[in-house]
PDB file of C-alpha atoms in Angstrom:
ATOM      1  CA  LEU V 869      -0.183   0.755   0.254  1.00  0.00           C
ATOM      2  CA  ALA V 870       2.361   2.495   0.790  1.00  0.00           C
ATOM      3  CA  ALA V 871       5.860   2.159  -1.865  1.00  0.00           C
ATOM      4  CA  GLY V 872       9.371   2.604  -0.541  1.00  0.00           C
ATOM      5  CA  ALA V 873      10.561   6.839  -0.941  1.00  0.00           C
ATOM      6  CA  ALA V 874      12.311   6.766  -4.726  1.00  0.00           C
ATOM      7  CA  ALA V 875      14.271   9.489  -5.834  1.00  0.00           C
ATOM      8  CA  GLY V 876      10.516  10.458  -8.532  1.00  0.00           C
ATOM      9  CA  ASP V 877       8.986  10.619  -5.662  1.00  0.00           C
ATOM     10  CA  PRO V 878       6.090  13.370  -5.324  1.00  0.00           C
ATOM     11  CA  GLN V 879       6.409  16.112  -2.950  1.00  0.00           C
ATOM     12  CA  LEU V 880       3.894  15.154  -0.178  1.00  0.00           C
ATOM     13  CA  PRO V 881       2.001  18.794   0.624  1.00  0.00           C
ATOM     14  CA  ALA V 882       1.563  19.569   3.984  1.00  0.00           C
ATOM     15  CA  GLY V 883       0.622  17.095   6.366  1.00  0.00           C
ATOM     16  CA  PHE V 884       0.212  13.907   4.585  1.00  0.00           C
ATOM     17  CA  GLU V 885       3.864  11.578   5.314  1.00  0.00           C
ATOM     18  CA  VAL V 886       3.500   8.209   3.959  1.00  0.00           C
ATOM     19  CA  VAL V 887       3.230   5.090   6.426  1.00  0.00           C
ATOM     20  CA  PRO V 888       5.233   1.844   5.885  1.00  0.00           C
ATOM     21  CA  VAL V 889       1.153  -0.521   6.338  1.00  0.00           C
ATOM     22  CA  ALA V 890       2.816  -3.786   8.409  1.00  0.00           C
ATOM     23  CA  GLY V 891       0.944  -7.740   6.507  1.00  0.00           C
ATOM     24  CA  GLN V 892       1.154  -8.624   3.152  1.00  0.00           C
ATOM     25  CA  PHE V 893      -1.472  -7.022   0.694  1.00  0.00           C
ATOM     26  CA  ASP V 894      -3.193 -10.022  -2.553  1.00  0.00           C
ATOM     27  CA  VAL V 895      -3.802  -7.514  -4.526  1.00  0.00           C
ATOM     28  CA  PRO V 896      -5.166  -4.142  -2.245  1.00  0.00           C
ATOM     29  CA  VAL V 897      -7.693  -2.099  -4.739  1.00  0.00           C
ATOM     30  CA  ASP V 898      -9.455   0.608  -2.939  1.00  0.00           C
ATOM     31  CA  LEU V 899      -9.422   2.027   0.837  1.00  0.00           C
ATOM     32  CA  ALA V 900     -12.100   3.430   3.220  1.00  0.00           C
ATOM     33  CA  PHE V 901     -11.560   5.011   6.115  1.00  0.00           C
ATOM     34  CA  ALA V 902     -14.378   4.716   8.518  1.00  0.00           C
ATOM     35  CA  PRO V 903     -15.386   7.649  11.132  1.00  0.00           C
ATOM     36  CA  ASP V 904     -13.095   6.437  13.746  1.00  0.00           C
ATOM     37  CA  GLY V 905      -9.372   6.392  11.616  1.00  0.00           C
ATOM     38  CA  THR V 906     -10.249   2.565  10.472  1.00  0.00           C
ATOM     39  CA  LEU V 907      -8.948   1.190   7.283  1.00  0.00           C
ATOM     40  CA  PHE V 908     -10.493  -1.056   5.745  1.00  0.00           C
ATOM     41  CA  ILE V 909      -8.629  -2.113   2.445  1.00  0.00           C
ATOM     42  CA  VAL V 910     -10.216  -4.337  -0.224  1.00  0.00           C
ATOM     43  CA  GLN V 911      -8.091  -6.910  -1.977  1.00  0.00           C
ATOM     44  CA  LYS V 912      -9.279  -8.652  -5.768  1.00  0.00           C
ATOM     45  CA  PRO V 913      -9.869 -11.811  -4.976  1.00  0.00           C
ATOM     46  CA  GLY V 914     -12.419 -10.932  -2.103  1.00  0.00           C
ATOM     47  CA  VAL V 915     -11.422 -10.896   1.155  1.00  0.00           C
ATOM     48  CA  VAL V 916     -11.197  -7.212   3.221  1.00  0.00           C
ATOM     49  CA  ARG V 917      -9.418  -7.031   6.329  1.00  0.00           C
ATOM     50  CA  VAL V 918      -8.876  -4.347   8.796  1.00  0.00           C
ATOM     51  CA  LEU V 919      -6.586  -1.728  10.303  1.00  0.00           C
ATOM     52  CA  ARG V 920      -6.637  -0.260  13.378  1.00  0.00           C
ATOM     53  CA  ALA V 921      -5.383   3.695  14.322  1.00  0.00           C
ATOM     54  CA  ASP V 922      -4.132   2.130  16.310  1.00  0.00           C
ATOM     55  CA  GLY V 923      -2.150   1.215  12.995  1.00  0.00           C
ATOM     56  CA  THR V 924      -2.440  -2.777  14.497  1.00  0.00           C
ATOM     57  CA  LEU V 925      -3.723  -4.776  11.035  1.00  0.00           C
ATOM     58  CA  GLN V 926      -6.790  -7.496  12.442  1.00  0.00           C
ATOM     59  CA  SER V 927      -5.445 -10.934  11.995  1.00  0.00           C
ATOM     60  CA  ALA V 928      -8.552 -12.294  10.728  1.00  0.00           C
ATOM     61  CA  PRO V 929      -9.757 -10.668   7.486  1.00  0.00           C
ATOM     62  CA  PHE V 930     -13.047  -9.218   8.689  1.00  0.00           C
ATOM     63  CA  ILE V 931     -14.853 -10.171   5.367  1.00  0.00           C
ATOM     64  CA  ASN V 932     -14.065 -13.532   2.971  1.00  0.00           C
ATOM     65  CA  LEU V 933     -15.672 -13.415   0.172  1.00  0.00           C
ATOM     66  CA  VAL V 934     -13.489 -15.580  -2.172  1.00  0.00           C
ATOM     67  CA  ASP V 935     -16.050 -18.779  -2.820  1.00  0.00           C
ATOM     68  CA  GLU V 936     -18.292 -16.293  -4.244  1.00  0.00           C
ATOM     69  CA  VAL V 937     -15.839 -14.139  -6.471  1.00  0.00           C
ATOM     70  CA  ASN V 938     -14.833 -14.110  -9.797  1.00  0.00           C
ATOM     71  CA  ASN V 939     -11.936 -12.084  -9.781  1.00  0.00           C
ATOM     72  CA  ASN V 940     -10.447 -14.361 -13.470  1.00  0.00           C
ATOM     73  CA  GLY V 941      -8.982 -11.132 -15.309  1.00  0.00           C
ATOM     74  CA  ASP V 942     -10.912  -7.682 -14.032  1.00  0.00           C
ATOM     75  CA  ARG V 943     -13.705  -9.044 -12.497  1.00  0.00           C
ATOM     76  CA  GLY V 944     -13.070  -9.063  -8.445  1.00  0.00           C
ATOM     77  CA  LEU V 945     -14.470  -7.224  -5.554  1.00  0.00           C
ATOM     78  CA  VAL V 946     -12.963  -3.316  -6.240  1.00  0.00           C
ATOM     79  CA  ALA V 947     -14.710  -1.424  -4.194  1.00  0.00           C
ATOM     80  CA  LEU V 948     -15.518  -1.026  -0.344  1.00  0.00           C
ATOM     81  CA  ALA V 949     -18.620   2.168   0.292  1.00  0.00           C
ATOM     82  CA  LEU V 950     -18.911   2.274   4.166  1.00  0.00           C
ATOM     83  CA  HIS V 951     -22.229   3.974   5.593  1.00  0.00           C
TER      84      HIS V 951
END
C-alpha cells in the first residue's frame, strides 16, 4: 500500500506523510476510512482486511468472499462503500 521513497517520488502536501502498512496484501484495490480512523483494505480476490486506528492489522479478515468472487482478469472485489 505504500511504496518506499524513491528519487522520483512526488513531494507530499503539508500535513501528509508516507506510512508503511504492516502485513502482506493480495492485490489491494481500494481503501475506505471509517469515522474512527479504522482503515478497510479491499483485496481483489474478495477479502477485506482491517487496519485499526492504532496501526495494528486485524489478524482475521473483516470479510472473506473469496468463494463468491470471480477475480479472473479485471473482475473481482474492487470497491467498498461505508455508510
